[in-house]
Amino acid sequence: MSSLNKTFIVNGRIHNYAVEDDIPLLWFLRDTLGLTGTKYSCGIGLCGSCMVLVDNKAVNSCQIKAASVANKSIITIEGLSQNSYSSVQQAWIDEQVPQCGYCQSGQIIAATALLDNNPRPSSKQIDEAMSAVLCRCGTYQRVKRAIHRVINSQSSKS
Amino acid sequence: MRKQVNQSRRHFIKQSITSTGGLALGFFIQTSTEANTSTATQKSFIPNIWLEIESNGLITIILTQSEMGQGVMTSLPMLVAEELDANWEDVQVKQAPVDPVYGWQGTGGSRSIRKGWEPLRKAGATARAMLIAAASKKWGVDRKHCKPENSYVFNKLSGIKISYAELVPEAIKEPLPDKVTLKNPNDFQLIGKPIPRSDIPTKVNGKAMFGIDVSVPNMLYASIIHCPVFNGKFISYNKAITKQIPKIKHVILLENAVTIIASDYWSTVQARDKINIEWDYGEFASRNSKTIHNDFIKAKNKPGKIHRDDGENDDFLRNNKQAITSVYETPYQAHATPEPMCCTASVANGKCEVWVPTQQPTGAFKTASKITGYADENIKIHTTLLGGGFGRRNIQDFVTQAVQLSLKTGKPIKLIWTREEDIQHDYYNPATYHQLSALLGTDGLPTNWYHKLIGTNYSHGALDLPYNISNLRMESVDVRTGIPLGPWRSVSYSYNVFATECFIDELAVKAKEDPVTYRLKLLKDVPRLSKVLEVAASKAKWNSKSRPNIHQGVAITASFGSYVAQVADIIIDKNKLPQVKKITCAVDCGTIVNPDTVIAQIESAIVYGLTATVKSCVTIKNGRVEQSNFHDFHLLRYDEMPEVEVHLIKNQYPPGGIGEPGLPPVAPAVVNAYFQATGKRVRKLPIT
């Protein structure tokens, strides 16, 4: 196990850390940087609770090594908005989406990646993106409504 | 701290003064089925909930309930604020400290609103009466001229107003009123309105603190490996592990488990693959789902514990050649809370502090007390937010482990189970086997009904069959299989209602009757259940036959004080499996406190129940659970979510529970729809 000093750009802030080659980004974010909004739930990339944005793409942070994303832009749930809430977060409040809330960082990151890259996704594209994140409380219907709320507000602006 | 100045045994309200001179009222709500109500009948009654009004106008409600997404941190304060005529913006909620003097503190059984309904409103009304009394003295006018509204009292004669904040110093001197009048429901301002949940904002920005997020100075991290076979014994492990991974500080043996402790969690996870534990699996390794099933078959001829015996049943059971009989089966189910089991404990200098997502804070307290032997004042429990509960977090296994580890190492320990441990070492919803038989009269309606439940004695959902049948026996045979069991969302309604609501559908088919009409004929004495059934059928366009590919099934349940009917619309996919397109649900939960929370809980229970209907199950092989993570314990995903349409019945009955009642009808509604579609009767879950 080697530890080399690397540069991480997390939520726009630069951190220099010597990380072990194999530590997953999830545990680096949670235990080293204290960014606990990103959650552990399955550890095998099947539930999406640990999703973060790496160069604007949603990835399961339990499945990638921290060392492999050095110098890339990493955005966690804490960094989606500098103050108040992003349009996706606000839609989540407006539709009262979360219940226990544990998976919701993953849901919001997945929706953000989807809508940032494609402001008017088809139902099939929404299904594909959002099926990556499990919700045991069953908030899917509200997730759907919140996503459509963002799509509609964006299209009414443009 | 509060100073006690007055209490009223008659009203079970205790009056005090807060440390900053505010008004404090303590009251009691029953939070458990345990015999904890005794605290409310003792000479000196001990409140478990407090309402505080400070002289700066802040209104604080201190609750013992755990928030796990069901919205109690919003709906319970609504009850107080309603009767207090408080401005909702002034109201905040705090989690109560955990202390056995408060009686049993716990959250489950869809109890919070049901048990809080009276005492919380009385608390609000009591404080309101004291504020009015203070205003009336101040102005020298009769109380009837003082009208409270929005955290002010208005003088109806002069038109002037005074804030609650300003009245607090006078109100604390008022005696507790002898009696208080609760509002007419038609005057409710908050109750019945969709109030945004106070716990949501921090759940969208990552700031919400769950048990897994707790951090304590000098904390070490622990990972646990239970013996994969239930009841197995530890033999040995690779002791070189601490040299192979230098961050490993300790390996500690607990009962049936090995724990790895390190300065970071990831190192403990890595060590799991290298620790090479040898176990003595023991006799249990020969157990599997088939042998458990055989035990059920053997048990079905044993005399059962009789839970209900209406009319005359012996003749029918001796000679029932004309009877219609069926067998229904349900598998073990795991809770799979999104946040795996976890707990942080710090035992040092004669004090024990625990941070834990639990449904039973008092259980955690007693666990910590038993392990450490410390006096109550040296034990402190912090209830964090829960990443799902569903009954699993009633059990104290993970608390026991964390406290033991901290005691043994002398360091604060954060224990986090892996998902694999969580699925394989749950306290499962029991596997069950149901024998049902019935005899139909000349009118096609059942004259006799017999239900024998094998596997557990938990009989709710079966013994309280709502249908009017003259001769009815319900009995059960408990079978100890060695698989750990525990409460799962809706408890025994989940499996018993599956059996009864499918079987009644079979009887309707035999009688050549429409399943909705047939049920209604048997529900004449249960108008609230008939009503939800009629509403669900009507809203679902039952029998409209306008959509040839859609097949419908129906089921109903009365549970936890609420009445629910659901119609499932399904299509049959290319693998001949049901694809659920829509669930239309009618709910009568009495007075609706926060309608959006009610709807959310119904949506949630439907997804939880549907997952167990078409996706998940736990099976046993070689004495261990075969499933281990979401690749084989499948949960419903976004693209499989049916449309859920919830219709709430408005009335003024006291509130029923809402966390669980939405679950039981899902499985039978889907199975009954599948029969309509295919002519095939599914009698074993899940349909996969």
Tab-separated table of C-alpha atoms in Angstrom, chain B residues 402-664:
chain	number	residue	atom	x	y	z
B	402	ALA	CA	-20.830	-1.144	20.500
B	403	VAL	CA	-21.010	-0.721	24.281
B	404	GLN	CA	-19.116	-3.970	24.870
B	405	LEU	CA	-16.399	-2.907	22.423
B	406	SER	CA	-15.943	0.495	24.006
B	407	LEU	CA	-15.853	-1.062	27.470
B	408	LYS	CA	-13.215	-3.577	26.376
B	409	THR	CA	-10.992	-1.108	24.502
B	410	GLY	CA	-11.526	1.962	26.679
B	411	LYS	CA	-11.985	3.958	23.455
B	412	PRO	CA	-15.027	5.446	21.778
B	413	ILE	CA	-16.100	2.975	19.097
B	414	LYS	CA	-18.233	3.508	16.015
B	415	LEU	CA	-19.554	0.138	14.907
B	416	ILE	CA	-20.909	-0.091	11.357
B	417	TRP	CA	-22.279	-3.339	10.005
B	418	THR	CA	-21.677	-4.095	6.349
B	419	ARG	CA	-24.757	-4.604	4.198
B	420	GLU	CA	-23.937	-8.311	4.074
B	421	GLU	CA	-24.033	-8.603	7.873
B	422	ASP	CA	-27.222	-6.557	7.908
B	423	ILE	CA	-29.077	-8.879	5.500
B	424	GLN	CA	-27.679	-12.076	7.011
B	425	HIS	CA	-28.117	-11.222	10.692
B	426	ASP	CA	-31.472	-9.559	10.816
B	427	TYR	CA	-34.438	-10.389	13.023
B	428	TYR	CA	-36.666	-11.515	10.174
B	429	ASN	CA	-40.340	-11.324	9.441
B	430	PRO	CA	-41.260	-14.961	10.087
B	431	ALA	CA	-41.877	-17.524	7.371
B	432	THR	CA	-45.476	-18.725	7.692
B	433	TYR	CA	-47.736	-21.499	6.476
B	434	HIS	CA	-51.516	-21.051	6.512
B	435	GLN	CA	-54.229	-23.677	6.245
B	436	LEU	CA	-57.565	-22.167	5.367
B	437	SER	CA	-60.896	-23.837	4.850
B	438	ALA	CA	-64.435	-22.592	4.440
B	439	LEU	CA	-67.911	-23.785	3.704
B	440	LEU	CA	-70.307	-21.744	1.599
B	441	GLY	CA	-74.021	-21.496	2.323
B	442	THR	CA	-76.723	-21.611	-0.338
B	443	ASP	CA	-76.323	-17.856	-0.796
B	444	GLY	CA	-72.671	-18.383	-1.650
B	445	LEU	CA	-71.481	-16.644	1.513
B	446	PRO	CA	-69.253	-18.507	3.984
B	447	THR	CA	-70.991	-20.148	6.931
B	448	ASN	CA	-67.732	-21.544	8.284
B	449	TRP	CA	-64.158	-20.248	8.250
B	450	TYR	CA	-61.122	-21.964	9.669
B	451	HIS	CA	-57.602	-20.548	9.684
B	452	LYS	CA	-54.627	-22.364	11.143
B	453	LEU	CA	-51.424	-20.350	11.148
B	454	ILE	CA	-48.200	-22.361	11.382
B	455	GLY	CA	-44.852	-20.787	12.273
B	456	THR	CA	-45.771	-18.115	14.790
B	457	ASN	CA	-48.446	-17.203	17.326
B	458	TYR	CA	-48.687	-13.635	16.050
B	459	SER	CA	-52.297	-13.769	14.966
B	460	HIS	CA	-53.413	-10.203	14.226
B	461	GLY	CA	-54.726	-9.962	10.708
B	462	ALA	CA	-56.264	-13.428	11.109
B	463	LEU	CA	-58.073	-13.422	14.453
B	464	ASP	CA	-59.609	-10.017	13.664
B	465	LEU	CA	-60.972	-11.100	10.283
B	466	PRO	CA	-63.506	-8.331	9.579
B	467	TYR	CA	-66.064	-10.457	7.714
B	468	ASN	CA	-69.339	-11.476	9.269
B	469	ILE	CA	-69.068	-15.284	9.397
B	470	SER	CA	-71.052	-17.161	12.071
B	471	ASN	CA	-68.707	-20.056	12.636
B	472	LEU	CA	-65.090	-19.048	12.737
B	473	ARG	CA	-62.030	-20.542	14.333
B	474	MET	CA	-58.537	-19.152	14.163
B	475	GLU	CA	-55.639	-21.001	15.753
B	476	SER	CA	-51.874	-21.093	15.501
B	477	VAL	CA	-48.913	-23.343	16.119
B	478	ASP	CA	-45.617	-21.684	16.951
B	479	VAL	CA	-42.585	-23.392	15.429
B	480	ARG	CA	-39.156	-22.556	16.849
B	481	THR	CA	-36.861	-22.788	13.845
B	482	GLY	CA	-33.800	-21.076	15.356
B	483	ILE	CA	-34.035	-18.231	12.830
B	484	PRO	CA	-34.111	-14.901	14.714
B	485	LEU	CA	-37.462	-13.180	14.294
B	486	GLY	CA	-38.609	-9.642	14.935
B	487	PRO	CA	-41.259	-7.074	14.098
B	488	TRP	CA	-41.362	-6.059	10.422
B	489	ARG	CA	-43.548	-3.316	8.977
B	490	SER	CA	-47.209	-4.124	9.892
B	491	VAL	CA	-45.997	-7.179	11.864
B	492	SER	CA	-48.384	-10.159	11.538
B	493	TYR	CA	-50.828	-8.295	9.301
B	494	SER	CA	-48.241	-8.673	6.542
B	495	TYR	CA	-48.539	-12.448	6.294
B	496	ASN	CA	-51.969	-13.132	7.795
B	497	VAL	CA	-53.820	-10.674	5.576
B	498	PHE	CA	-52.095	-12.102	2.513
B	499	ALA	CA	-53.692	-15.464	3.358
B	500	THR	CA	-57.146	-14.198	4.361
B	501	GLU	CA	-57.586	-11.653	1.563
B	502	CYS	CA	-56.532	-14.136	-1.112
B	503	PHE	CA	-58.738	-16.849	0.354
B	504	ILE	CA	-61.824	-14.621	0.499
B	505	ASP	CA	-61.170	-13.910	-3.175
B	506	GLU	CA	-61.153	-17.639	-3.865
B	507	LEU	CA	-64.499	-17.922	-2.130
B	508	ALA	CA	-65.927	-15.103	-4.243
B	509	VAL	CA	-64.792	-16.935	-7.366
B	510	LYS	CA	-66.410	-20.185	-6.131
B	511	ALA	CA	-69.610	-18.281	-5.400
B	512	LYS	CA	-69.389	-16.699	-8.878
B	513	GLU	CA	-69.574	-13.279	-7.310
B	514	ASP	CA	-67.687	-10.090	-7.984
B	515	PRO	CA	-64.883	-9.827	-5.363
B	516	VAL	CA	-65.909	-6.303	-4.315
B	517	THR	CA	-69.622	-7.107	-4.052
B	518	TYR	CA	-68.858	-10.320	-2.203
B	519	ARG	CA	-66.761	-8.541	0.410
B	520	LEU	CA	-69.348	-5.787	0.846
B	521	LYS	CA	-72.019	-8.395	1.653
B	522	LEU	CA	-69.801	-9.648	4.481
B	523	LEU	CA	-68.904	-6.175	5.784
B	524	LYS	CA	-72.322	-4.861	6.737
B	525	ASP	CA	-71.206	-4.446	10.353
B	526	VAL	CA	-68.009	-2.618	9.430
B	527	PRO	CA	-69.140	0.551	7.676
B	528	ARG	CA	-65.720	2.209	7.695
B	529	LEU	CA	-64.200	-0.750	5.863
B	530	SER	CA	-67.135	-0.928	3.404
B	531	LYS	CA	-66.680	2.752	2.692
B	532	VAL	CA	-62.984	2.541	1.810
B	533	LEU	CA	-63.700	-0.498	-0.341
B	534	GLU	CA	-66.418	1.352	-2.249
B	535	VAL	CA	-64.237	4.421	-2.699
B	536	ALA	CA	-61.199	2.431	-3.883
B	537	ALA	CA	-63.342	0.422	-6.323
B	538	SER	CA	-65.030	3.507	-7.687
B	539	LYS	CA	-61.814	5.541	-8.064
B	540	ALA	CA	-60.070	2.563	-9.681
B	541	LYS	CA	-62.933	2.166	-12.195
B	542	TRP	CA	-63.414	-1.380	-10.950
B	543	ASN	CA	-65.017	-3.641	-13.513
B	544	SER	CA	-65.111	-0.945	-16.182
B	545	LYS	CA	-63.419	-3.362	-18.610
B	546	SER	CA	-62.436	-0.366	-20.699
B	547	ARG	CA	-58.777	-1.311	-20.689
B	548	PRO	CA	-58.482	-4.899	-21.967
B	549	ASN	CA	-54.836	-5.394	-20.950
B	550	ILE	CA	-55.346	-4.220	-17.372
B	551	HIS	CA	-56.403	-6.772	-14.784
B	552	GLN	CA	-57.581	-5.776	-11.356
B	553	GLY	CA	-57.467	-7.283	-7.892
B	554	VAL	CA	-58.697	-5.926	-4.596
B	555	ALA	CA	-57.883	-6.347	-0.902
B	556	ILE	CA	-58.785	-4.624	2.350
B	557	THR	CA	-57.394	-4.416	5.885
B	558	ALA	CA	-58.367	-2.844	9.170
B	559	SER	CA	-55.194	-2.499	11.220
B	560	PHE	CA	-53.623	-0.177	13.806
B	561	GLY	CA	-56.907	1.758	14.051
B	562	SER	CA	-57.114	2.554	10.318
B	563	TYR	CA	-59.076	1.156	7.363
B	564	VAL	CA	-57.501	0.624	3.961
B	565	ALA	CA	-58.687	-0.760	0.621
B	566	GLN	CA	-56.491	-1.147	-2.430
B	567	VAL	CA	-57.126	-2.032	-6.054
B	568	ALA	CA	-54.097	-3.235	-8.025
B	569	ASP	CA	-54.015	-2.707	-11.799
B	570	ILE	CA	-51.577	-5.120	-13.407
B	571	ILE	CA	-50.505	-6.260	-16.818
B	572	ILE	CA	-48.848	-9.582	-17.546
B	573	ASP	CA	-45.363	-9.183	-18.985
B	574	LYS	CA	-43.622	-11.419	-21.501
B	575	ASN	CA	-42.282	-13.635	-18.709
B	576	LYS	CA	-45.876	-14.221	-17.559
B	577	LEU	CA	-45.208	-12.181	-14.409
B	578	PRO	CA	-47.344	-9.363	-13.053
B	579	GLN	CA	-46.251	-5.819	-13.736
B	580	VAL	CA	-48.065	-3.532	-11.340
B	581	LYS	CA	-49.121	-0.350	-13.123
B	582	LYS	CA	-51.213	1.325	-10.494
B	583	ILE	CA	-52.415	0.962	-6.926
B	584	THR	CA	-55.570	2.881	-6.066
B	585	CYS	CA	-55.858	3.178	-2.317
B	586	ALA	CA	-58.622	4.511	-0.088
B	587	VAL	CA	-57.711	5.243	3.532
B	588	ASP	CA	-59.814	6.029	6.575
B	589	CYS	CA	-57.378	6.853	9.352
B	590	GLY	CA	-59.889	8.905	11.316
B	591	THR	CA	-58.946	12.552	11.809
B	592	ILE	CA	-56.154	13.400	9.395
B	593	VAL	CA	-53.445	15.404	11.141
B	594	ASN	CA	-50.956	16.075	8.327
B	595	PRO	CA	-52.520	14.843	5.064
B	596	ASP	CA	-49.338	14.916	3.009
B	597	THR	CA	-47.546	12.795	5.608
B	598	VAL	CA	-50.461	10.353	5.593
B	599	ILE	CA	-50.221	10.034	1.807
B	600	ALA	CA	-46.429	9.658	1.969
B	601	GLN	CA	-46.702	6.880	4.549
B	602	ILE	CA	-49.257	5.023	2.419
B	603	GLU	CA	-47.042	5.357	-0.677
B	604	SER	CA	-44.147	4.080	1.386
B	605	ALA	CA	-45.995	1.098	2.866
B	606	ILE	CA	-47.206	0.128	-0.611
B	607	VAL	CA	-43.662	0.066	-1.993
B	608	TYR	CA	-42.442	-1.893	1.040
B	609	GLY	CA	-45.257	-4.431	0.636
B	610	LEU	CA	-44.933	-4.628	-3.127
B	611	THR	CA	-41.214	-5.346	-2.799
B	612	ALA	CA	-42.064	-8.386	-0.655
B	613	THR	CA	-44.751	-9.388	-3.172
B	614	VAL	CA	-42.738	-9.360	-6.373
B	615	LYS	CA	-39.057	-8.923	-5.484
B	616	SER	CA	-37.508	-9.950	-2.166
B	617	CYS	CA	-37.321	-12.987	0.063
B	618	VAL	CA	-34.884	-14.598	2.471
B	619	THR	CA	-34.112	-18.284	2.155
B	620	ILE	CA	-31.951	-20.546	4.316
B	621	LYS	CA	-29.257	-22.897	3.075
B	622	ASN	CA	-26.730	-24.773	5.222
B	623	GLY	CA	-27.913	-22.929	8.301
B	624	ARG	CA	-27.310	-19.495	6.867
B	625	VAL	CA	-29.190	-16.825	4.958
B	626	GLU	CA	-28.561	-17.254	1.245
B	627	GLN	CA	-29.017	-13.603	0.337
B	628	SER	CA	-26.424	-11.009	1.270
B	629	ASN	CA	-26.839	-7.738	-0.592
B	630	PHE	CA	-29.039	-6.014	-3.174
B	631	HIS	CA	-27.911	-8.317	-5.991
B	632	ASP	CA	-29.924	-11.169	-4.470
B	633	PHE	CA	-32.157	-9.410	-1.941
B	634	HIS	CA	-33.938	-7.356	-4.585
B	635	LEU	CA	-35.717	-4.106	-3.807
B	636	LEU	CA	-38.238	-2.347	-6.011
B	637	ARG	CA	-36.549	0.271	-8.198
B	638	TYR	CA	-37.690	3.568	-9.685
B	639	ASP	CA	-38.622	2.107	-13.081
B	640	GLU	CA	-40.766	-0.567	-11.406
B	641	MET	CA	-42.768	1.898	-9.336
B	642	PRO	CA	-46.489	1.815	-10.061
B	643	GLU	CA	-48.572	4.933	-9.946
B	644	VAL	CA	-50.007	5.204	-6.432
B	645	GLU	CA	-53.219	7.155	-6.017
B	646	VAL	CA	-54.346	7.747	-2.430
B	647	HIS	CA	-57.861	8.864	-1.479
B	648	LEU	CA	-58.361	10.004	2.099
B	649	ILE	CA	-61.755	9.663	3.758
B	650	LYS	CA	-62.579	12.702	5.870
B	651	ASN	CA	-64.256	12.198	9.240
B	652	GLN	CA	-63.817	13.178	12.875
B	653	TYR	CA	-62.968	9.858	14.497
B	654	PRO	CA	-59.790	9.874	16.616
B	655	PRO	CA	-56.705	9.313	14.452
B	656	GLY	CA	-55.616	5.795	13.556
B	657	GLY	CA	-52.058	4.703	12.861
B	658	ILE	CA	-50.516	5.334	9.435
B	659	GLY	CA	-46.971	3.895	9.210
B	660	GLU	CA	-48.155	0.331	8.761
B	661	PRO	CA	-51.806	0.030	7.599
B	662	GLY	CA	-50.959	0.653	3.933
B	663	LEU	CA	-48.856	-2.485	3.673
B	664	PRO	CA	-51.073	-5.558	4.211
